[in-house]
Coordinates of C-alpha atoms in Angstrom, one line a residue:
X1 CA 185.6 150.6 -122.2
X2 CA 186.1 153.2 -119.4
X3 CA 186.1 152.6 -115.7
X4 CA 182.8 154.4 -115.3
X5 CA 181.2 152.1 -117.7
X6 CA 182.5 149.1 -115.7
X7 CA 181.0 150.5 -112.5
X8 CA 177.6 151.0 -114.2
X9 CA 175.0 148.5 -112.9
X10 CA 173.8 146.0 -115.5
X11 CA 170.2 145.2 -116.3
X12 CA 168.4 142.1 -114.8
X13 CA 168.5 140.3 -118.1
X14 CA 172.3 140.6 -118.1
X15 CA 172.9 139.2 -114.7
X16 CA 171.5 135.8 -113.3
X17 CA 170.5 135.4 -109.7
X18 CA 172.8 132.4 -109.4
X19 CA 175.9 134.3 -110.6
X20 CA 178.4 134.7 -107.8
X21 CA 178.7 138.3 -106.6
X22 CA 181.7 140.3 -107.6
X23 CA 184.6 139.7 -105.3
X24 CA 183.7 136.1 -104.6
X25 CA 185.9 133.5 -106.4
X26 CA 184.0 131.1 -108.6
X27 CA 184.5 127.3 -108.0
X28 CA 186.9 125.4 -110.1
X29 CA 184.1 123.5 -111.9
X30 CA 182.4 126.1 -114.0
X31 CA 179.3 123.9 -114.7
X32 CA 176.5 123.9 -112.1
X33 CA 175.9 120.5 -110.5
X34 CA 173.3 119.4 -108.0
X35 CA 174.3 117.6 -104.9
X36 CA 172.4 115.5 -102.4
X37 CA 171.7 116.7 -98.9
X38 CA 173.3 113.5 -97.6
X39 CA 176.6 114.2 -99.5
X40 CA 179.8 114.5 -97.5
X41 CA 180.8 118.1 -97.1
X42 CA 184.1 119.3 -98.6
X43 CA 187.0 119.0 -96.3
X44 CA 185.6 116.1 -94.3
X45 CA 187.6 113.0 -94.9
X46 CA 185.8 109.7 -94.7
X47 CA 187.8 107.0 -92.9
X48 CA 188.3 103.7 -94.8
X49 CA 187.5 100.6 -92.8
X50 CA 190.6 98.5 -92.1
X51 CA 191.2 95.1 -90.8
X52 CA 191.9 96.5 -87.3
X53 CA 188.4 98.0 -87.0
X54 CA 186.1 95.6 -85.1
X55 CA 183.1 97.7 -84.4
X56 CA 180.5 97.9 -87.2
X57 CA 177.3 99.9 -87.6
X58 CA 174.0 98.2 -87.2
X59 CA 173.1 99.4 -90.7
X60 CA 176.2 97.8 -92.2
X61 CA 175.6 95.2 -95.0
X62 CA 176.0 91.6 -93.8
X63 CA 178.9 89.4 -95.0
X64 CA 178.3 88.0 -98.4
X65 CA 176.2 90.9 -99.7
X66 CA 178.3 92.8 -102.2
X67 CA 177.0 96.1 -103.5
X68 CA 177.2 96.3 -107.2
X69 CA 178.7 99.6 -108.7
X70 CA 176.0 101.9 -110.0
X71 CA 175.9 102.6 -113.7
X72 CA 176.9 105.9 -115.2
X73 CA 173.4 106.7 -116.5
X74 CA 170.9 104.4 -114.8
X75 CA 167.4 104.5 -116.4
X76 CA 164.3 104.9 -114.3
X77 CA 163.1 101.4 -113.4
X78 CA 159.9 99.8 -112.0
X79 CA 159.1 99.6 -108.3
X80 CA 159.1 95.8 -108.7
X81 CA 162.5 95.6 -110.4
X82 CA 165.5 94.2 -108.6
X83 CA 167.4 96.8 -106.6
X84 CA 170.8 97.8 -108.1
X85 CA 172.4 97.1 -104.7
X86 CA 171.3 93.5 -104.7
X87 CA 173.9 91.1 -106.1
X88 CA 174.1 88.4 -103.4
X89 CA 173.6 84.8 -104.5
X90 CA 171.4 83.9 -101.6
X91 CA 169.6 86.7 -99.8
X92 CA 169.3 86.7 -96.0
X93 CA 166.1 87.8 -94.5
X94 CA 165.9 88.5 -90.7
X95 CA 162.4 88.4 -89.1
X96 CA 161.4 91.3 -86.9
X97 CA 161.7 89.1 -83.8
X98 CA 165.2 87.9 -84.8
X99 CA 166.3 84.5 -86.1
X100 CA 165.1 81.7 -83.8
X101 CA 167.5 79.1 -82.6
X102 CA 166.3 75.7 -83.9
X103 CA 168.1 72.6 -82.9
X104 CA 167.4 69.5 -85.0
X105 CA 169.3 66.4 -84.0
X106 CA 170.7 64.5 -87.0
X107 CA 170.5 61.1 -85.5
X108 CA 166.7 60.9 -85.7
X109 CA 164.5 59.8 -88.6
X110 CA 164.2 62.3 -91.4
X111 CA 160.4 62.2 -91.2
X112 CA 160.3 64.0 -87.8
X113 CA 162.9 66.5 -88.8
X114 CA 161.1 67.4 -92.0
X115 CA 157.8 67.5 -90.3
X116 CA 159.1 69.9 -87.7
X117 CA 160.4 72.3 -90.4
X118 CA 157.3 72.0 -92.5
X119 CA 155.3 73.4 -89.6
X120 CA 157.5 76.4 -89.3
X121 CA 157.1 79.6 -91.4
X122 CA 159.5 79.8 -94.3
X123 CA 161.5 82.7 -92.7
X124 CA 162.1 80.8 -89.5
X125 CA 163.4 77.6 -91.0
X126 CA 167.0 76.9 -90.3
X127 CA 169.3 77.2 -93.4
X128 CA 170.7 73.9 -94.7
X129 CA 173.7 72.8 -96.5
X130 CA 173.3 70.6 -99.6
X131 CA 173.7 67.0 -98.6
X132 CA 174.1 65.6 -102.2
X133 CA 176.8 66.6 -104.6
X134 CA 176.2 68.7 -107.7
X135 CA 178.3 70.8 -110.0
X136 CA 179.5 74.3 -109.3
X137 CA 176.6 75.9 -111.1
X138 CA 174.2 74.6 -108.4
X139 CA 171.5 72.0 -108.4
X140 CA 169.2 71.6 -111.4
X141 CA 166.1 73.0 -109.9
X142 CA 163.5 71.6 -112.4
X143 CA 165.0 68.1 -112.1
X144 CA 165.0 68.2 -108.3
X145 CA 161.4 69.3 -108.3
X146 CA 160.5 66.5 -110.7
X147 CA 162.3 63.9 -108.6
X148 CA 160.4 65.1 -105.5
X149 CA 157.1 64.9 -107.4
X150 CA 157.7 61.4 -108.6
X151 CA 158.7 60.2 -105.1
X152 CA 155.5 61.8 -103.7
X153 CA 153.4 60.2 -106.4
X154 CA 154.6 56.7 -105.4
X155 CA 154.0 57.4 -101.7
X156 CA 150.5 58.9 -102.2
X157 CA 149.5 56.1 -104.5
X158 CA 150.6 53.5 -101.9
X159 CA 148.3 55.0 -99.3
X160 CA 150.7 57.2 -97.3
X161 CA 149.2 60.2 -95.4
X162 CA 149.4 63.6 -96.9
X163 CA 151.7 65.0 -94.2
X164 CA 154.2 62.2 -94.6
X165 CA 154.2 62.7 -98.4
X166 CA 154.9 66.4 -97.9
X167 CA 157.7 65.6 -95.5
X168 CA 159.3 63.2 -98.1
X169 CA 159.1 65.8 -100.9
X170 CA 160.6 68.5 -98.6
X171 CA 163.4 66.1 -97.6
X172 CA 164.3 65.5 -101.3
X173 CA 164.4 69.2 -102.0
X174 CA 166.5 70.1 -99.0
X175 CA 168.9 67.3 -99.8
X176 CA 169.9 69.1 -103.0
X177 CA 170.0 72.6 -101.4
X178 CA 166.5 73.8 -102.2
X179 CA 165.4 74.9 -98.7
X180 CA 162.9 77.6 -99.7
X181 CA 160.4 75.2 -101.2
X182 CA 156.7 74.5 -100.4
X183 CA 155.2 71.1 -101.3
X184 CA 151.4 70.8 -101.5
X185 CA 149.5 67.4 -101.5
X186 CA 145.9 66.8 -102.3
X187 CA 144.1 63.6 -103.1
X188 CA 144.9 63.6 -106.8
X189 CA 147.4 66.5 -107.3
X190 CA 150.9 67.1 -106.1
X191 CA 152.7 70.4 -106.5
X192 CA 155.9 71.9 -105.3
X193 CA 157.1 75.5 -105.5
X194 CA 160.6 76.8 -105.1
X195 CA 161.6 80.5 -104.7
X196 CA 165.3 81.3 -104.1
X197 CA 164.5 84.7 -102.6
X198 CA 161.7 87.3 -102.5
X199 CA 163.1 89.1 -105.6
X200 CA 163.5 86.0 -107.7
X201 CA 160.8 84.3 -109.8
X202 CA 159.3 81.1 -108.3
X203 CA 159.5 77.8 -110.1
X204 CA 156.4 75.6 -109.7
X205 CA 155.8 72.0 -110.9
X206 CA 152.9 69.6 -110.4
X207 CA 151.9 66.0 -111.1
X208 CA 148.6 64.2 -111.1
X209 CA 148.1 60.8 -109.3
X210 CA 145.6 58.8 -111.4
X211 CA 146.1 55.2 -110.1
X212 CA 146.5 53.8 -106.6
X213 CA 147.9 50.4 -105.7
X214 CA 148.6 49.2 -102.2
X215 CA 152.1 47.9 -102.6
X216 CA 154.0 48.3 -99.3
X217 CA 157.2 46.8 -100.7
X218 CA 157.5 49.6 -103.2
X219 CA 156.6 52.0 -100.4
X220 CA 159.4 50.7 -98.2
X221 CA 161.9 51.0 -101.1
X222 CA 160.9 54.7 -101.7
X223 CA 161.4 55.4 -98.0
X224 CA 164.9 53.9 -98.2
X225 CA 165.7 56.1 -101.1
X226 CA 164.6 59.2 -99.3
X227 CA 166.6 58.1 -96.2
X228 CA 169.7 57.8 -98.3
X229 CA 169.1 61.2 -99.9
X230 CA 168.8 62.7 -96.4
X231 CA 171.9 61.0 -95.0
X232 CA 175.1 63.1 -94.8
X233 CA 177.3 60.1 -95.3
X234 CA 175.6 58.8 -98.4
X235 CA 176.1 60.7 -101.6
X236 CA 173.4 60.1 -104.2
X237 CA 173.5 62.1 -107.4
X238 CA 170.4 63.1 -109.4
X239 CA 171.2 60.5 -112.0
X240 CA 171.6 57.8 -109.4
X241 CA 168.3 58.8 -107.7
X242 CA 166.5 58.6 -111.0
X243 CA 168.0 55.2 -111.7
X244 CA 166.9 53.8 -108.3
X245 CA 163.5 55.3 -108.7
X246 CA 163.1 53.6 -112.1
X247 CA 164.1 50.2 -110.5
X248 CA 161.5 50.7 -107.8
X249 CA 158.8 51.2 -110.5
X250 CA 159.9 48.1 -112.4
X251 CA 160.1 45.8 -109.4
X252 CA 157.6 42.9 -109.5
X253 CA 155.2 42.3 -106.6
X254 CA 156.6 39.9 -104.0
X255 CA 153.6 37.6 -104.1
X256 CA 152.0 36.0 -107.2
X257 CA 148.3 36.3 -108.2
X258 CA 147.3 32.9 -106.8
X259 CA 149.0 33.9 -103.5
X260 CA 146.8 37.0 -103.2
X261 CA 143.7 34.9 -103.9
X262 CA 144.7 32.4 -101.2
X263 CA 145.4 35.3 -98.8
X264 CA 141.9 36.7 -99.3
X265 CA 140.5 33.2 -98.5
X266 CA 142.6 32.9 -95.4
X267 CA 141.5 36.4 -94.3
X268 CA 137.8 35.7 -94.7
X269 CA 138.1 32.3 -93.0
X270 CA 140.0 33.7 -90.1
X271 CA 137.4 36.5 -89.7
X272 CA 134.6 33.9 -89.7
X273 CA 136.3 32.1 -86.8
X274 CA 136.6 35.3 -84.8
X275 CA 132.8 35.7 -84.8
X276 CA 132.1 32.1 -83.7
X277 CA 132.5 29.9 -86.8
X278 CA 134.0 26.4 -87.0
X279 CA 135.9 24.5 -89.6
X280 CA 133.1 24.2 -92.1
X281 CA 132.4 27.9 -91.8
X282 CA 136.1 28.6 -92.3
X283 CA 136.1 26.7 -95.6
X284 CA 132.8 28.2 -96.8
X285 CA 134.0 31.7 -96.1
X286 CA 137.3 31.1 -97.7
X287 CA 135.7 29.8 -100.9
X288 CA 133.3 32.7 -101.1
X289 CA 136.1 35.3 -100.6
X290 CA 138.3 33.6 -103.2
X291 CA 135.4 33.5 -105.7
X292 CA 134.6 37.1 -105.1
X293 CA 138.3 38.0 -105.6
X294 CA 138.4 36.3 -109.0
X295 CA 135.2 38.0 -110.0
X296 CA 136.6 41.4 -109.0
X297 CA 139.8 40.7 -111.0
X298 CA 137.6 39.8 -114.0
X299 CA 135.8 43.1 -113.7
X300 CA 139.0 45.0 -113.4
X301 CA 140.3 43.4 -116.6
X302 CA 137.2 44.7 -118.4
X303 CA 137.8 48.2 -117.2
X304 CA 135.0 48.5 -114.7
X305 CA 135.5 51.1 -111.8
X306 CA 136.3 49.9 -108.3
X307 CA 132.8 50.6 -107.2
X308 CA 131.4 47.8 -109.3
X309 CA 134.4 45.6 -108.4
X310 CA 133.5 45.9 -104.7
X311 CA 129.8 45.2 -105.5
X312 CA 130.6 42.0 -107.4
X313 CA 133.1 40.8 -104.8
X314 CA 130.5 41.2 -102.0
X315 CA 127.9 39.1 -103.8
X316 CA 130.0 35.9 -103.7
X317 CA 130.3 35.2 -100.0
X318 CA 126.7 36.4 -99.4
X319 CA 125.4 34.0 -102.1
X320 CA 127.3 31.1 -100.5
X321 CA 125.9 31.9 -97.1
X322 CA 122.3 32.2 -98.4
X323 CA 122.7 28.9 -100.4
X324 CA 123.9 27.0 -97.3
X325 CA 120.9 28.4 -95.4
X326 CA 118.5 27.3 -98.1
X327 CA 120.1 23.8 -98.1
X328 CA 119.5 23.6 -94.4
X329 CA 123.2 22.8 -93.8
X330 CA 124.4 22.9 -90.3
X331 CA 126.5 26.0 -91.0
X332 CA 126.3 29.5 -89.5
X333 CA 125.6 31.5 -92.6
X334 CA 126.0 34.8 -90.8
X335 CA 129.6 33.9 -89.9
X336 CA 130.2 33.1 -93.6
X337 CA 128.9 36.4 -94.8
X338 CA 130.7 38.3 -92.0
X339 CA 134.0 36.7 -93.0
X340 CA 133.5 37.8 -96.6
X341 CA 132.9 41.4 -95.5
X342 CA 136.1 41.5 -93.5
X343 CA 138.0 40.9 -96.7
X344 CA 136.3 43.9 -98.4
X345 CA 136.1 46.6 -95.8
X346 CA 138.5 49.5 -96.8
X347 CA 140.3 49.9 -93.5
X348 CA 143.4 51.2 -95.1
X349 CA 141.7 54.1 -96.8
X350 CA 139.6 54.9 -93.7
X351 CA 142.7 55.2 -91.4
X352 CA 144.5 57.4 -93.9
X353 CA 141.4 59.6 -94.3
X354 CA 141.0 60.2 -90.6
X355 CA 144.7 60.7 -90.2
X356 CA 144.7 63.5 -92.9
X357 CA 141.8 65.1 -91.2
X358 CA 143.4 65.1 -87.7
X359 CA 146.7 66.6 -89.2
X360 CA 144.9 69.5 -90.9
X361 CA 144.6 68.2 -94.5
X362 CA 140.9 68.5 -94.8
X363 CA 140.5 68.5 -98.5
X364 CA 142.5 65.2 -98.8
X365 CA 140.7 63.8 -95.8
X366 CA 137.3 64.6 -97.3
X367 CA 138.3 63.0 -100.6
X368 CA 139.5 59.8 -98.9
X369 CA 136.4 59.5 -96.7
X370 CA 134.2 60.0 -99.8
X371 CA 136.1 57.2 -101.5
X372 CA 135.5 55.0 -98.5
X373 CA 131.8 55.9 -98.6
X374 CA 131.6 54.9 -102.2
X375 CA 133.3 51.5 -101.6
X376 CA 131.0 50.9 -98.6
X377 CA 127.9 51.7 -100.7
X378 CA 129.1 49.2 -103.3
X379 CA 129.5 46.5 -100.6
X380 CA 126.1 47.3 -99.2
X381 CA 124.4 47.1 -102.7
X382 CA 126.0 43.7 -103.4
X383 CA 125.2 42.1 -100.0
X384 CA 121.7 43.6 -99.8
X385 CA 120.8 42.3 -103.2
X386 CA 121.7 38.8 -102.3
X387 CA 120.1 39.0 -98.8
X388 CA 116.9 40.4 -100.3
X389 CA 116.5 37.5 -102.7
X390 CA 117.5 35.1 -100.0
X391 CA 114.7 36.4 -97.7
X392 CA 112.2 36.2 -100.5
X393 CA 113.2 32.6 -101.1
X394 CA 112.6 31.8 -97.5
X395 CA 116.1 31.8 -96.1
X396 CA 115.9 32.0 -92.3
X397 CA 118.9 34.3 -91.5
X398 CA 119.1 34.9 -87.8
X399 CA 121.3 37.8 -86.7
X400 CA 122.4 36.2 -83.4
X401 CA 123.5 33.0 -85.3
X402 CA 127.0 34.5 -85.9
X403 CA 127.8 34.4 -82.3
X404 CA 126.1 31.1 -81.6
X405 CA 125.5 31.9 -78.0
X406 CA 128.6 30.1 -76.9
X407 CA 131.5 31.5 -74.8
X408 CA 134.5 32.9 -76.7
X409 CA 137.4 30.6 -77.2
X410 CA 140.5 32.8 -76.5
X411 CA 143.1 30.4 -78.0
X412 CA 141.2 29.8 -81.2
X413 CA 140.4 33.5 -81.7
X414 CA 144.0 34.6 -81.0
X415 CA 145.1 32.1 -83.7
X416 CA 142.5 33.4 -86.1
X417 CA 143.6 37.0 -85.4
X418 CA 147.1 36.1 -86.3
X419 CA 146.0 34.4 -89.5
X420 CA 143.9 37.4 -90.4
X421 CA 146.8 39.9 -89.9
X422 CA 149.1 37.6 -91.9
X423 CA 146.6 37.4 -94.8
X424 CA 146.1 41.2 -94.7
X425 CA 149.9 41.8 -94.9
X426 CA 150.1 39.6 -98.0
X427 CA 147.3 41.4 -99.7
X428 CA 149.0 44.7 -99.0
X429 CA 152.2 43.4 -100.8
X430 CA 154.4 43.9 -97.7
X431 CA 158.0 42.8 -97.5
X432 CA 158.6 39.4 -96.1
X433 CA 160.7 40.8 -93.3
X434 CA 157.8 42.9 -91.9
X435 CA 155.1 40.2 -92.1
X436 CA 156.1 38.5 -88.8
X437 CA 156.1 41.8 -86.8
X438 CA 152.8 43.0 -88.1
X439 CA 151.2 39.6 -87.5
X440 CA 152.3 39.7 -83.9
X441 CA 151.0 43.3 -83.6
X442 CA 147.6 42.2 -84.8
X443 CA 147.6 39.4 -82.3
X444 CA 148.4 41.8 -79.5
X445 CA 145.6 44.1 -80.6
X446 CA 143.0 41.3 -80.4
X447 CA 144.3 40.2 -77.0
X448 CA 143.8 43.7 -75.6
X449 CA 140.4 44.0 -77.2
X450 CA 139.3 40.6 -75.9
X451 CA 140.6 41.3 -72.4
X452 CA 138.8 44.6 -72.2
X453 CA 135.5 43.7 -73.9
X454 CA 134.9 40.0 -73.0
X455 CA 136.7 39.9 -69.7
X456 CA 136.3 43.4 -68.4
X457 CA 132.9 44.1 -69.8
X458 CA 134.0 47.4 -71.4
X459 CA 132.1 48.7 -74.4
X460 CA 133.4 47.6 -77.8
X461 CA 134.0 51.1 -79.0
X462 CA 136.3 51.9 -76.1
X463 CA 138.0 48.6 -76.3
X464 CA 138.6 49.0 -80.0
X465 CA 140.0 52.5 -79.5
X466 CA 142.5 51.3 -76.9
X467 CA 143.6 48.3 -79.0
X468 CA 144.0 50.5 -82.1
X469 CA 146.0 53.0 -80.0
X470 CA 148.5 50.2 -79.1
X471 CA 148.7 49.2 -82.7
X472 CA 149.6 52.7 -83.7
X473 CA 152.1 53.0 -80.8
X474 CA 153.9 49.8 -81.6
X475 CA 153.8 50.4 -85.3
X476 CA 155.4 53.8 -84.9
X477 CA 158.1 52.4 -82.7
X478 CA 158.9 49.7 -85.2
X479 CA 158.9 52.1 -88.1
X480 CA 161.3 54.5 -86.3
X481 CA 163.6 51.7 -85.4
X482 CA 163.8 50.7 -89.1
X483 CA 163.7 54.4 -90.4
X484 CA 160.7 53.4 -92.5
X485 CA 157.0 54.1 -93.0
X486 CA 154.6 53.1 -90.2
X487 CA 151.9 51.8 -92.6
X488 CA 153.3 48.3 -93.0
X489 CA 153.3 47.8 -89.3
X490 CA 149.8 49.2 -88.5
X491 CA 147.4 48.7 -91.4
X492 CA 147.4 44.9 -91.4
X493 CA 147.4 44.8 -87.6
X494 CA 144.0 46.5 -87.4
X495 CA 142.4 43.8 -89.5
X496 CA 141.0 41.9 -86.5
X497 CA 139.3 45.1 -85.2
X498 CA 137.4 45.9 -88.4
X499 CA 133.6 46.1 -87.8
X500 CA 132.5 43.2 -90.1
X501 CA 129.8 41.7 -87.8
X502 CA 128.2 45.1 -87.1
X503 CA 128.1 45.9 -90.8
X504 CA 126.5 42.5 -91.6
X505 CA 123.9 42.9 -88.8
X506 CA 123.0 46.4 -90.1
X507 CA 122.5 45.1 -93.7
X508 CA 120.5 42.1 -92.6
X509 CA 118.2 44.3 -90.6
X510 CA 117.5 46.5 -93.6
X511 CA 116.9 43.5 -95.8
X512 CA 114.4 42.1 -93.2
X513 CA 112.5 45.5 -93.1
X514 CA 113.8 46.2 -89.6
X515 CA 115.2 49.6 -90.5
X516 CA 115.7 50.8 -86.9
X517 CA 117.8 47.8 -85.9
X518 CA 119.7 48.0 -89.1
X519 CA 120.6 51.6 -88.8
X520 CA 121.6 51.1 -85.1
X521 CA 124.1 48.4 -86.2
X522 CA 125.4 50.5 -89.0
X523 CA 125.9 53.4 -86.6
X524 CA 127.9 51.1 -84.4
X525 CA 130.0 50.0 -87.3
X526 CA 130.8 53.6 -88.2
X527 CA 131.7 54.3 -84.5
X528 CA 134.0 51.3 -84.4
X529 CA 135.7 52.4 -87.7
X530 CA 136.3 56.0 -86.3
X531 CA 137.6 54.5 -83.1
X532 CA 140.1 52.4 -85.1
X533 CA 141.3 55.4 -87.1
X534 CA 141.6 57.8 -84.2
X535 CA 143.2 55.2 -82.0
X536 CA 145.9 54.5 -84.6
X537 CA 146.7 58.2 -85.1
X538 CA 146.7 58.9 -81.4
X539 CA 149.1 56.1 -80.7
X540 CA 151.5 57.5 -83.3
X541 CA 151.3 61.0 -81.8
X542 CA 151.9 59.7 -78.3
X543 CA 155.0 57.9 -79.5
X544 CA 156.4 61.3 -80.8
X545 CA 155.2 63.3 -77.9
X546 CA 156.3 61.4 -74.8
X547 CA 159.1 59.3 -76.1
X548 CA 160.8 62.3 -77.6
X549 CA 161.4 60.8 -81.0
X550 CA 162.2 63.6 -83.3
X551 CA 163.7 67.0 -82.9
X552 CA 164.7 68.6 -79.6
X553 CA 161.9 71.1 -80.0
X554 CA 158.3 70.2 -80.0
X555 CA 156.4 70.1 -83.3
X556 CA 154.3 73.2 -83.9
X557 CA 150.6 72.7 -84.7
X558 CA 147.7 75.0 -85.5
X559 CA 146.1 76.7 -82.5
X560 CA 142.5 75.9 -81.6
X561 CA 140.2 78.3 -83.4
X562 CA 137.6 78.4 -80.5
X563 CA 134.7 78.0 -83.0
X564 CA 135.4 81.1 -85.1

């Protein structure tokens, strides 16, 4: 080929637009490759970080987050797949406002610490170190969730409030290193969900509570187990926790069956003395309550629901009171029937229901209060049936006969309040070590009520609320001193304050066709019951608010909605 032919311009098909012009040296790599606009230009050296460099960029990766090498040929993935740069064991998420400083003292009960963190958003909870030991592979997540559910089941079945049950479940999970968990408690269903990070799949487990039994000895043992799990110095493995939980389930009740029947008789007899009864009234009310208790046990053995058990148990003391009136015995039948009602009123469920409502668990509170309503309706049906037939047979039941028109006897009534609280504690299967304290707490409650109502002339609703508030305050202090539940120190102490006489007067008015007077008395009974429940809860909150029992920061609560 000649030089003229070389200088001849070629056609467009023979030369590409991306071919370097003549005279410009081609790059070493003959193949064309695309580069990113963020690539480092040739000739610019990138400094390697050394140990002497102390300043870091604000966009640098945090410590512990290693970037995995990219594959040679990475396939196109989904928008929801895990990023290729994510390989940390535990991701760290920083809120837009920064990580808040939360100080939780370790020398306070675990209930307050867990309650404080439960009221925080998940992203603002302080990280925790696992308290209990496990192998290098980490805690067994399904077993930890199952253990927390079993512990929550025992607490909820024993009558504990929903917030305290959630705090216990949360404490169990955090003890084994599961800090990003969310327990949920309703009246019959428990669930807990654990999600290690936002890019990991959550693990959820649930458990159903089908049977409830007020056994405060078992409740105290469960609280002790949770306290040991939350303690830094006590190492409890999963196997040891399961073994202790099985022992708690197998434990026998501290009191025999005949002791419970005798306690129901003592409770009814003491209540009849509180409303003006004497020795004969005490015996009659005790016999009626014990007979009703045995009939209820018989119905339970036949598989009848609790509604019918309450109905049958209420007929026995009412029948004895009507029979004594028809026999023209010198006995205050109203005091006998009122004492029997004291042994049946569901004060424990009422206090728990109102407490759940005040703490924001409205579904559980509605279910508890509906249960109380059903029990109350069963009592009403049993008593009204007996009173109706008694009125038809000519029984002269005078409402004011319960008080007898005599002045109150402080010493006798204080002794009766102590006996009533003692019997209530035995019926709740409390530990023997707590019976004395709750008995004294019930006596203090009645002294305050009597001083305000009988001596000061204050309304019974206000007097009941103040006395119940002191019960909640003292019960919370005793519970925090023992690092235990507050129920054993408060539930039995409110026994002397239960509205037994107001309930009986309302039922008697309806049976005698005086509906207005009956409804007025029943409304008073409802007001007294609400005063008891709110007073107990308020006393507990005051002990946490002003005595600074708990964390150094105040517990967060939901803001007022202002009606919308």
